[in-house]
Every structure is written in structure tokens, then in C-alpha cells.
Short mmCIF file of C-alpha atoms in Angstrom, two decimals:
data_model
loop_
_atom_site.label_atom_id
_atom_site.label_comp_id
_atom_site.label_asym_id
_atom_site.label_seq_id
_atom_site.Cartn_x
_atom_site.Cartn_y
_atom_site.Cartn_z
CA UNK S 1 43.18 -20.06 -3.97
CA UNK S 2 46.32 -20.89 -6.36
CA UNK S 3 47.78 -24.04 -4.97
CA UNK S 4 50.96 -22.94 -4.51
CA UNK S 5 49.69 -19.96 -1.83
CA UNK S 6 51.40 -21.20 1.36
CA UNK S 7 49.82 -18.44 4.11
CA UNK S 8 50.99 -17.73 7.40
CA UNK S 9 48.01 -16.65 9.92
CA UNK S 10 48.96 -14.66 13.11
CA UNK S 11 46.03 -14.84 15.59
CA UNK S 12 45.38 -13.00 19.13
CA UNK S 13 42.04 -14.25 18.98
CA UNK S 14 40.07 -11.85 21.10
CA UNK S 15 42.60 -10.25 23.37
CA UNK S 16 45.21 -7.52 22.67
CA UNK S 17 48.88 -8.86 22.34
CA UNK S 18 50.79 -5.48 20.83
CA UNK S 19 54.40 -7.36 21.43
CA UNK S 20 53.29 -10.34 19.07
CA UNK S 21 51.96 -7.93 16.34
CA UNK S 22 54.89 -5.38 16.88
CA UNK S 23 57.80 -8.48 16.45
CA UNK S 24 55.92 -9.78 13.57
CA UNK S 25 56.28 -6.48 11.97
CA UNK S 26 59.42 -6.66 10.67
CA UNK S 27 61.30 -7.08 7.44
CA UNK S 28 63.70 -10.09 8.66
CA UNK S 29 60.91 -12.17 9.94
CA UNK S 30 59.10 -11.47 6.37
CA UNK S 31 62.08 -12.62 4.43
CA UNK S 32 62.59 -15.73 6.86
CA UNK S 33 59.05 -16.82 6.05
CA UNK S 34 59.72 -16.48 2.54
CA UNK S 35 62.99 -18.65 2.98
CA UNK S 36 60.74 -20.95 3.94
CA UNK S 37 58.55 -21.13 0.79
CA UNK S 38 55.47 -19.13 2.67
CA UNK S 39 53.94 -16.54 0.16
CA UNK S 40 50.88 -14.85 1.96
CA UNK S 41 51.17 -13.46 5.60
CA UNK S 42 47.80 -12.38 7.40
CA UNK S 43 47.25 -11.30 10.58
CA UNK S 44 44.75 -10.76 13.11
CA UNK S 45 45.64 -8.19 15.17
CA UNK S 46 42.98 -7.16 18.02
CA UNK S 47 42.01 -4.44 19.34
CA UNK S 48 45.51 -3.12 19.94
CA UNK S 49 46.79 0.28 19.26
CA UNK S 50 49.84 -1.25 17.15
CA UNK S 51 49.30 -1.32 13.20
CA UNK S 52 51.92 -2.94 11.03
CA UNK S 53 54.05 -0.22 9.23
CA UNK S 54 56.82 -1.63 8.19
CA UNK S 55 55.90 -5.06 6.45
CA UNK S 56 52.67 -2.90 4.86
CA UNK S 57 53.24 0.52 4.47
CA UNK S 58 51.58 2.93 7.44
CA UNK S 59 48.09 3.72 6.78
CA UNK S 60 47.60 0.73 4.56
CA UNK S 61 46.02 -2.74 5.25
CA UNK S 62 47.56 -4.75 2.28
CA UNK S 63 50.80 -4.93 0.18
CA UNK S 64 52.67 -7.44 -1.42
CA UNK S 65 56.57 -7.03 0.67
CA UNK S 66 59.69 -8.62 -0.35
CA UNK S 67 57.74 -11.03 -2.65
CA UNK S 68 55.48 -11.81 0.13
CA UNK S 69 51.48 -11.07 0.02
CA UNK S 70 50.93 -9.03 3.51
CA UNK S 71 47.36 -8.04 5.02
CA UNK S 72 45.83 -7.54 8.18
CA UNK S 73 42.73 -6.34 10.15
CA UNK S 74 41.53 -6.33 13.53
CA UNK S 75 38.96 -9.16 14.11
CA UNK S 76 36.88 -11.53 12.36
CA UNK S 77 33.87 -13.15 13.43
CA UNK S 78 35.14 -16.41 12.17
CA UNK S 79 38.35 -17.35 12.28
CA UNK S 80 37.86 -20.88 11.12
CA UNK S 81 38.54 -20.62 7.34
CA UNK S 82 41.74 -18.48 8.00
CA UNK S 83 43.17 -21.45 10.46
CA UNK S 84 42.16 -24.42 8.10
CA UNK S 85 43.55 -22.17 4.75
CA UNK S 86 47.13 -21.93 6.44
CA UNK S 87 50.29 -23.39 6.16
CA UNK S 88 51.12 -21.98 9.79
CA UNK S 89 49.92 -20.92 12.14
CA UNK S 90 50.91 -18.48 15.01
CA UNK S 91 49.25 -18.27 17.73
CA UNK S 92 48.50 -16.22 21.16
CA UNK S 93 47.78 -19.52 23.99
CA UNK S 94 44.14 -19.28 23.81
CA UNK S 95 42.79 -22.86 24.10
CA UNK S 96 40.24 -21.96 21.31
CA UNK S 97 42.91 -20.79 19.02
CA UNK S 98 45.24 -23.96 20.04
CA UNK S 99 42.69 -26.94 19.48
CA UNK S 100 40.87 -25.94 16.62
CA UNK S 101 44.23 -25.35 14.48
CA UNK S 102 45.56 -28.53 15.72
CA UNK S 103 42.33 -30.17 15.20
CA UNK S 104 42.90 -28.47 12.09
CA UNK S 105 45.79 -30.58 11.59
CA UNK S 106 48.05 -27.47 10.58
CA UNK S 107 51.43 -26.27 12.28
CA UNK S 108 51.45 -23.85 15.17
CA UNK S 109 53.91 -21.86 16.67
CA UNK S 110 52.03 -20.87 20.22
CA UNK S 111 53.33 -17.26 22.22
CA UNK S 112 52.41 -16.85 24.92
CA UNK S 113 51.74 -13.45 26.19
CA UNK S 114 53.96 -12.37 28.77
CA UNK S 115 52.00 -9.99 29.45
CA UNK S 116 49.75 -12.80 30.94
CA UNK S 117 52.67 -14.81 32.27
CA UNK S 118 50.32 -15.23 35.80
CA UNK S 119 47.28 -16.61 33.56
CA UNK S 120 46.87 -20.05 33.47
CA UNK S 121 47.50 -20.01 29.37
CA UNK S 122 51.15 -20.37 29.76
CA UNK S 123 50.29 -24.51 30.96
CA UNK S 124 48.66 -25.43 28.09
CA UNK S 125 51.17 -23.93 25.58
CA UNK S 126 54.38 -25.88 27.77
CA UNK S 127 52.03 -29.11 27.87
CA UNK S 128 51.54 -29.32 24.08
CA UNK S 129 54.83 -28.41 23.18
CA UNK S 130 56.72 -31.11 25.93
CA UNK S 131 54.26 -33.98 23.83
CA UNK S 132 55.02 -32.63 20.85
CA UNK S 133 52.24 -31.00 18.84
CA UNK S 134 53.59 -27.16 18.54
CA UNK S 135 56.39 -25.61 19.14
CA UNK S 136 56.37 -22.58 21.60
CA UNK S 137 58.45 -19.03 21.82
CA UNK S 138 58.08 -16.00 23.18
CA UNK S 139 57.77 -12.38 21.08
CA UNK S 140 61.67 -11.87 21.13
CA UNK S 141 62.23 -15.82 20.41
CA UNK S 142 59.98 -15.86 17.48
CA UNK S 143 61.72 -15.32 14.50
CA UNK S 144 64.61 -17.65 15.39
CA UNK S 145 61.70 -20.22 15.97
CA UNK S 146 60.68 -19.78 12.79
CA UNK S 147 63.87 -20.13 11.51
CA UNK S 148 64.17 -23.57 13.11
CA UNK S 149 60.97 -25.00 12.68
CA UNK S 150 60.04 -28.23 11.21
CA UNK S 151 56.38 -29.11 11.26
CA UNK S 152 57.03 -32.62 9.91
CA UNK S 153 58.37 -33.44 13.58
CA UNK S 154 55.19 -32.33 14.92
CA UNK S 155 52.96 -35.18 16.28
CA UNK S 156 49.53 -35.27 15.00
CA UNK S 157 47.27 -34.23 17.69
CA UNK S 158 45.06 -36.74 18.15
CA UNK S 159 41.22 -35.25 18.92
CA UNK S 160 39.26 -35.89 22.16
CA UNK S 161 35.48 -36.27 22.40
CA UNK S 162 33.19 -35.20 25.08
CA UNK S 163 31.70 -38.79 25.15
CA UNK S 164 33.65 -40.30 28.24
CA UNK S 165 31.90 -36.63 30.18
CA UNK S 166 28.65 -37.41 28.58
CA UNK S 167 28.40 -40.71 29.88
CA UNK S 168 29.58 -40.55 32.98
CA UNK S 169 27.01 -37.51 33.42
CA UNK S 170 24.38 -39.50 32.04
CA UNK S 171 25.33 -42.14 35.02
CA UNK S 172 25.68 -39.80 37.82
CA UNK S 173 22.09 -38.14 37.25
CA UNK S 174 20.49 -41.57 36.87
CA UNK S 175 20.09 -41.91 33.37
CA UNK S 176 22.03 -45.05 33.44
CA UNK S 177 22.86 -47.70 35.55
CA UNK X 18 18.35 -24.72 68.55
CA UNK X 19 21.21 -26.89 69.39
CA UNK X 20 19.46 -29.87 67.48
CA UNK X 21 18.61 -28.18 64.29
CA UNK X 22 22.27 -26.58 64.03
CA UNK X 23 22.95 -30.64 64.76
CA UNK X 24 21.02 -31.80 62.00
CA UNK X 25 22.15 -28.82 59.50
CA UNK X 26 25.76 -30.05 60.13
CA UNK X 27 25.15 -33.95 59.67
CA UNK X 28 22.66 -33.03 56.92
CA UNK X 29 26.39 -30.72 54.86
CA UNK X 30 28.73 -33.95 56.17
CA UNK X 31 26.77 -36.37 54.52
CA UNK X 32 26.56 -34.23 50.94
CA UNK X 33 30.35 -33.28 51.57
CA UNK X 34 30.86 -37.24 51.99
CA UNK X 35 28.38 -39.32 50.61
CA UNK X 36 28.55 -38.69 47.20
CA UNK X 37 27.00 -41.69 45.67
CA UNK X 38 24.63 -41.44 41.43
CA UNK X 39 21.19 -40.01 41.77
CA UNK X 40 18.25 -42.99 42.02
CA UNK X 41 17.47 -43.94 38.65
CA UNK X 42 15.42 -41.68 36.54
CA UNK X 43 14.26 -41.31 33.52
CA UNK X 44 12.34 -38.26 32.94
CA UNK X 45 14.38 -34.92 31.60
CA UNK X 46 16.54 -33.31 34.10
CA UNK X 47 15.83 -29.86 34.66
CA UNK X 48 19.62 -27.79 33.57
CA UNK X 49 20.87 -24.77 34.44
CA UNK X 50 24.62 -24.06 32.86
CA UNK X 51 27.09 -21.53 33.73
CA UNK X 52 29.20 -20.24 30.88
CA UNK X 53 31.59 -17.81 31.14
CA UNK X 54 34.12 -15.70 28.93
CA UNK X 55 37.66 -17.05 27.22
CA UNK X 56 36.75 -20.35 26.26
CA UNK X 57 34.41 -21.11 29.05
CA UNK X 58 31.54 -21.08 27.04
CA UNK X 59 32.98 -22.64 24.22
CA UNK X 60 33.71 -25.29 25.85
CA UNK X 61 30.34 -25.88 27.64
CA UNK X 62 28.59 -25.56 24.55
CA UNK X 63 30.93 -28.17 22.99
CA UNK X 64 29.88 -30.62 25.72
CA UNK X 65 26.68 -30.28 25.26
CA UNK X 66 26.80 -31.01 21.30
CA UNK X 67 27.65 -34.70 22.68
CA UNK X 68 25.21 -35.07 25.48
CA UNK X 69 21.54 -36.52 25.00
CA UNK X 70 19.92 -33.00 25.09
CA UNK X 71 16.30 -34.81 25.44
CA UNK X 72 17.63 -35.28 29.10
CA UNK X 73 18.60 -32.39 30.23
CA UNK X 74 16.42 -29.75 29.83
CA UNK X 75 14.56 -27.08 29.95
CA UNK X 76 17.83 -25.84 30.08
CA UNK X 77 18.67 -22.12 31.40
CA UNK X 78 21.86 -20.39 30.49
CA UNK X 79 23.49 -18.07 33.37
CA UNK X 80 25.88 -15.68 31.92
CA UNK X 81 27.90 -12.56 33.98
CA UNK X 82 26.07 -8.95 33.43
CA UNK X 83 29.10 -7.57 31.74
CA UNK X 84 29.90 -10.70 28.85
CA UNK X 85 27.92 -9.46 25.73
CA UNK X 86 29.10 -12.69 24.04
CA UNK X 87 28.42 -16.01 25.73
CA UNK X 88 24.63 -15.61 25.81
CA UNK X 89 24.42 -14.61 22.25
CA UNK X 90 26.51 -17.95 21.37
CA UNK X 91 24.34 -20.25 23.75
CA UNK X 92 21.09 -19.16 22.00
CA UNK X 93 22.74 -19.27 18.30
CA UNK X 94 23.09 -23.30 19.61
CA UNK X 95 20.05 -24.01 20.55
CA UNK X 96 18.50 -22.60 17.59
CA UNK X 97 21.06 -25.20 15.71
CA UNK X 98 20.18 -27.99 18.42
CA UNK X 99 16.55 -27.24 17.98
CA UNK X 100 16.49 -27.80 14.32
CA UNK X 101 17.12 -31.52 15.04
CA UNK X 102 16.26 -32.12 18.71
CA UNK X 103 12.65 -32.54 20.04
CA UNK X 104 11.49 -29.25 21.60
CA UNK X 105 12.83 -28.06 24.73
CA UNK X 106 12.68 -24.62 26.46
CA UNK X 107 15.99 -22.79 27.14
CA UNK X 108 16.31 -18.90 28.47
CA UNK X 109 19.53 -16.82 29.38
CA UNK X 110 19.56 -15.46 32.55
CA UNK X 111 22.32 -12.50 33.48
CA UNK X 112 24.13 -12.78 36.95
CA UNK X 113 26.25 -9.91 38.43
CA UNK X 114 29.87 -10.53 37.90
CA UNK X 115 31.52 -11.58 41.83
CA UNK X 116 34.10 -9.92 40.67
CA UNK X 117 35.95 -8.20 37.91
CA UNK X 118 39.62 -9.36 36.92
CA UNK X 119 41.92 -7.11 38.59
CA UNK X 120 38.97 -5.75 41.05
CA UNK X 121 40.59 -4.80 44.52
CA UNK X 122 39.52 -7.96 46.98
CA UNK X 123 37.72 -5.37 49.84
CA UNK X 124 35.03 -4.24 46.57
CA UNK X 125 34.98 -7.78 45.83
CA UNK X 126 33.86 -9.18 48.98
CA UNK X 127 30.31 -6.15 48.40
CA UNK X 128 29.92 -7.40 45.00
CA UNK X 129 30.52 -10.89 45.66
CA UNK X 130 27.75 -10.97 48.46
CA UNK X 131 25.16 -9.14 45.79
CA UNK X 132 26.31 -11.52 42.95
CA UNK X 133 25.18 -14.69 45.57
CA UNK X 134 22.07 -12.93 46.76
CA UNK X 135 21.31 -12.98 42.92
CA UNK X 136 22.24 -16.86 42.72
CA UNK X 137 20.24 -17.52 45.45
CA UNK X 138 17.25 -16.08 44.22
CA UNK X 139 17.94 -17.39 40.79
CA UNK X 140 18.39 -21.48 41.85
CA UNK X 141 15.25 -20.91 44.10
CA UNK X 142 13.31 -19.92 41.33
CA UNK X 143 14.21 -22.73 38.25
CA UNK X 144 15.17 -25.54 40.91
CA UNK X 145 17.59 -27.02 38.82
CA UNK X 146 18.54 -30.80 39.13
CA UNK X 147 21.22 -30.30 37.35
CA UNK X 148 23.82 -27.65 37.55
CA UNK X 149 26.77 -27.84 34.93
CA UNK X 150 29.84 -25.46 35.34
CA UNK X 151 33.16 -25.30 34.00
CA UNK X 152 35.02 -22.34 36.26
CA UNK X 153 34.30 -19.17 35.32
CA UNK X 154 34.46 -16.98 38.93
CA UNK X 155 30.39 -16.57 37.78
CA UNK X 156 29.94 -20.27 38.99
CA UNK X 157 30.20 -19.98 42.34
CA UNK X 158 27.41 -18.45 43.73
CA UNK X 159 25.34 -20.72 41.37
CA UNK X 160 27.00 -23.51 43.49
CA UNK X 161 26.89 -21.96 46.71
CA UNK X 162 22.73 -21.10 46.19
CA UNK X 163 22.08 -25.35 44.58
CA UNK X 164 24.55 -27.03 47.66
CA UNK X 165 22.96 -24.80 50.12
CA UNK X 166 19.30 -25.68 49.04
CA UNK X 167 20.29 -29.12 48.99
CA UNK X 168 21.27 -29.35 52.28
CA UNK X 169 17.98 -27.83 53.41
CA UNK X 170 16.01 -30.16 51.49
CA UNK X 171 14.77 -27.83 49.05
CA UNK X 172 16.23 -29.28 45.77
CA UNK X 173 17.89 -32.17 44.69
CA UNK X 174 20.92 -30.66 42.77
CA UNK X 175 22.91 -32.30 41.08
CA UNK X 176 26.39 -30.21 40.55
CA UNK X 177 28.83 -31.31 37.75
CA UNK X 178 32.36 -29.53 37.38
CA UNK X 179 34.37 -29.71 34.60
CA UNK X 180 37.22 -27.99 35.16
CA UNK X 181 38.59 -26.28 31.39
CA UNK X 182 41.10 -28.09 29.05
CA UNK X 183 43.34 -25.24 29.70
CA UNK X 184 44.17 -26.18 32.94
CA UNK X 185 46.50 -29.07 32.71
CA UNK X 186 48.91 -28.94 36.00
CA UNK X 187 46.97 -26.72 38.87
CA UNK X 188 43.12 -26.04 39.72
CA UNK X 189 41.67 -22.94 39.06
CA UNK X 190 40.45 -21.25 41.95
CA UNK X 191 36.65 -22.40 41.04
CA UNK X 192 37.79 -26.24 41.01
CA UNK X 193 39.83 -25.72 44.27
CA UNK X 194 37.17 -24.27 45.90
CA UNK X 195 34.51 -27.05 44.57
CA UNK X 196 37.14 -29.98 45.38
CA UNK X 197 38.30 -28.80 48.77
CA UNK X 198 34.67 -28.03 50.10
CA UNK X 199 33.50 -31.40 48.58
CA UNK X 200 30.51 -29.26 46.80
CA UNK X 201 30.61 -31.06 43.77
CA UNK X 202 29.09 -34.36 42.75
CA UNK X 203 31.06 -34.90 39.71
CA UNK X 204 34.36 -33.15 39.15
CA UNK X 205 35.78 -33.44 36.24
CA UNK X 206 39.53 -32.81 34.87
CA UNK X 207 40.93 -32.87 31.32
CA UNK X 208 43.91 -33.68 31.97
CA UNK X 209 45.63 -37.45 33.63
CA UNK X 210 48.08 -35.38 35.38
CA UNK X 211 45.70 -33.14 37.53
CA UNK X 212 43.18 -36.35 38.69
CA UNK X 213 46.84 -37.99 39.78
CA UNK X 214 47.01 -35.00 41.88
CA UNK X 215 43.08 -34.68 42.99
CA UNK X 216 42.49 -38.25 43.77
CA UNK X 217 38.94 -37.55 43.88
CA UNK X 218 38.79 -35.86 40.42
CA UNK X 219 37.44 -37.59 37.54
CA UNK X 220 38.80 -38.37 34.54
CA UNK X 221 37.07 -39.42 31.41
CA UNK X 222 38.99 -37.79 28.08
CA UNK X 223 39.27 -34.18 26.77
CA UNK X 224 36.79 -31.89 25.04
CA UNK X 225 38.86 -30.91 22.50
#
């Protein structure tokens, strides 16, 4: 990968989220990520009806856009290497998706999917943000987010470990004293 | 009649109240584990990368009819776990689903009652003395089948909640149910916020 390839991943992990995929198809979002020194722009899509046809043109997967490397595709088995290769990240409010790119230690811009607005995902998106560690916005507020983003404000999330559980299981069946 | 219903009632009182460790042990528990879609599983699994595996186990997986993924992902880990770790049997076992998101509640209640007939017959036959859940609706019956057996003195069960990472301000509807009916032995929160509000919720760090 050239080191100066600064790639934006859109993820909506396994679900279907056609308002993220349809807002990030368009040409003034593409040209504010370039204003912001990103060159590459990949994103994982779903299962959603919705392909990208303005930022790539329709019927094709890939293009290079306004100086900007585009591609996208429907799901991945692992998404891993795409979260830990980015520069951003932006994100549906799966927990998975959340924790492993802040574990990651890479920026994330978290939308929620209103679509979802009763499902408990919405908490987890508001907690993060109010300590810190992403920034949040819906579809509509996305672009102007990205506008005003800094990641160096972010706090570094700092990693949890199952030990404290594992112990205090270990206790409660006996194990220990 | 009158002093069996007597005893049946003291015997759920003192398991609602009177949660206290297990006596101390040392041989492997035996572990059943509910995992369940959207993180659920992911989660579980990620527990049990930190937990002394030689202890818990055999271990048998219960997974909802309709998720093609979880058991798949629980069997690619052990195969990992079992590279390292000193044999151990583990099996998947399929459930049907209590009830499907966005089911109407009248169907649910017909499929809810097969889906514990099914847990029932399932905790009867491994006796579990452990059961480890983290909400998915799927856990339920599992707990319903392992308290009820425990009150009759058929198994010792063990049942340990963690309630997911995603839920940071309000219970799920597993973890109300659990906490309010005092079926748990352990329940378990991820967040400092939600044991403030459950006084009798546990807890010790996040998964992630």
C-alpha cells in the first residue's frame, strides 16, 4: 500500500442501511474527503438494493472520482484488514464494528440507523461519543460531520478484558475461594 | 398436596434469595452456552478466549434454528482452542427461535411454549452446571428449563448472565426478566452506569 493512501471505509457490517450508502453517494461528500487529504474511499454496502452511481459510475464497482480512488462490494467475510488499513472509519452502531475499529485505534464516525432508532444500538453510539472516542451523525448530518471532524480530539479508547468476568465466574462456580 | 406446593415455593424463595458461590470444586464444570445473532455470539466467544477452558467443559453450544452463523463460528473456536487446550468435547445443539423479531405476540406465545418444551428437554438431557448467556431472546427457555430443575432438585445449575456491551443505560428484556425474577446467580453488566441502577448487578470491566 503506498504510504501516502489515506482510505476511508464505510461499513454496515451485516445489516442493510440503504440511507448511509445512498448519502455517501455523492459528489460533495467525495470532494470533502479529499479536502481532507483522504485518497481511497471503500465501502461495504450489504445486502441493500442501493448501488453507488454517482461517485462510481452505474454498473461499475471501481473508479477513481474527483482524484479520489472509489470501490465497493457487498460483504466480506473479514472485515478486519479493511478497519485496521483506514484512516476513517464510518460506521453503522454495531458493537462489533465500534470496538474492533476503536480497538483498532483508528477514527470513527458512528450512524446510527434510524431506521433502528427503537434498537438498543443508538446507546452505545451516544455513550462513546459523550466520553469522547467517536463522533456520531445521522445520514443527513454526515457530510457536515465530516467536514468538522478532528480525530486528534478523539480520546484513545482504552481496551477492556474479560478477566474481571472470568474470575469472578471462576469464584461463583467454586473454582476459587 | 398442600405441603409439597409448600415446599416447591420455599424450595424457588430460597434460589430467588439465597444466592450465595457453589461449594468448592475442582473438577470441570459441565457448560452449556447460549449464543445468539448481532454480536451475541461474538461476544460469548470472546469471553471464553479468557476463561480457564479446562474448567468448563464438555461444553455444548445452543444456537436458534434459523442463525446459520453462530454455530459455524463456535465450532471454528474450538477447533482454534483445541489446538492448545487439553481435549474437551463440545457439540452445537439448535433450539427453535421463541420468537422472531417483529413476530405478532399471540404466534409468539405457540412458539414460545414449543421453543421451552425444547429447552426443557435439552437441559434434562446434558445437565449442565453451568449455563452461560448473554441475552439473545434464545436464552430464556434455557434458563427457565436449568432454574426450574434446580428447584426440583434435579441439577445444580449454575446460571451466569452477562448482559452485552451494547447495552449501556437500560436492560434488555432477557436481563430484566433474569434480574427481576432473581433467576440468575451471577448477573453481569458492562457498563458502571447500569449496576448503579441494578444494585444487584455485577460489575467487573468490559469485554471489549
Amino acid at each position: 500500500m503506498p504510504a501516502t493512501e489515506r482510505a476511508v471505509f464505510v461499513t454496515v457490517g451485516t445489516t442493510k442501511f440503504e440511507a448511509l450508502v445512498e448519502h455517501v453517494d455523492s459528489l460533495e461528500l467525495l470532494r470533502a474527503l479529499k479536502d481532507k487529504g483522504y485518497t481511497k474511499l471503500v465501502i461495504q454496502k450489504g445486502n441493500g438494493a442501493y448501488c453507488p452511481s454517482v461517485i462510481v459510475p452505474k454498473g461499475q464497482t471501481k473508479a477513481t472520482t474527483e482524484g479520489v480512488d472509489v470501490e465497493y462490494f457487498d460483504y466480506s467475510p473479514s472485515l478486519a484488514a479493511y478497519i485496521t488499513s483506514a484512516a476513517l472509519v464510518i460506521s453503522h452502531a454495531g458493537s462489533g464494528s465500534i470496538f474492533e475499529t476503536l480497538t483498532a485505534g483508528v477514527p470513527l464516525i458512528v450512524v446510527p440507523n434510524p431506521l433502528l432508532m427503537d434498537n438498543h444500538q443508538v446507546e452505545l453510539g451516544v455513550q462513546l461519543a459523550g466520553m469522547g472516542h467517536l463522533a456520531s451523525a445521522t445520514p443527513e448530518q454526515l457530510l457536515s460531520a465530516i467536514k468538522t471532524f478532528d480525530p486528534s480530539r478523539l480520546k484513545p479508547y482504552v481496551k477492556g478484558s474479560a478477566a474481571g468476568i472470568a474470575a469472578a465466574i471462576d469464584k461463583q462456580l467454586g473454582f476459587t475461594p | 398436596m398442600l405441603g409439597l406446593t409448600a415446599v416447591l415455593v420455599l424450595r424457588v424463595l430460597t434460589l430467588m434469595f439465597g444466592k450465595g458461590p457453589a461449594p468448592k470444586r475442582s473438577q470441570p464444570a459441565k457448560t452449556m452456552v447460549v449464543l445468539g445473532s448481532g454480536g451475541h455470539t461474538a461476544e460469548m466467544l470472546m469471553l471464553m478466549d479468557s476463561m480457564g477452558r479446562e474448567r468448563y467443559g464438555p461444553r455444548t453450544y445452543v444456537v436458534a434454528a434459523t442463525d446459520a452463523m453462530s454455530g459455524g463460528k463456535a465450532l471454528a473456536r474450538e477447533r482454534t482452542w483445541q489446538k492448545t487446550d487439553s481435549p474437551t468435547g463440545f457439540g452445537v445443539v439448535q433450539i427453535p427461535r421463541s420468537r422472531e423479531v417483529g413476530q405478532s405476540y399471540l404466534t409468539s406465545v405457540a412458539t414460545t411454549l414449543y421453543s421451552l418444551a425444547f429447552a426443557f428437554r435439552i437441559v434434562l438431557r446434558e445437565r449442565p452446571e453451568l449455563v452461560l448467556v448473554n441475552g439473545p431472546g434464545t436464552c430464556i427457555p434455557i434458563c427457565a428449563a436449568a432454574f426450574t430443575y434446580r428447584v426440583l432438585g434435579l441439577t445444580h445449575t449454575q446460571i451466569v448472565y452477562v448482559e452485552s456491551i451494547a447495552r449501556t443505560r437500560r436492560f434488555s428484556l432477557s436481563a430484566k426478566l433474569l434480574y427481576h425474577l432473581r433467576m440468575a446467580d451471577i448477573l453481569f453488566v458492562q457498563w458502571e452506569a447500569l449496576a448503579k441502577t441494578y444494585p444487584r448487578a455485577v460489575y467487573a470491566g468490559r469485554l471489549y
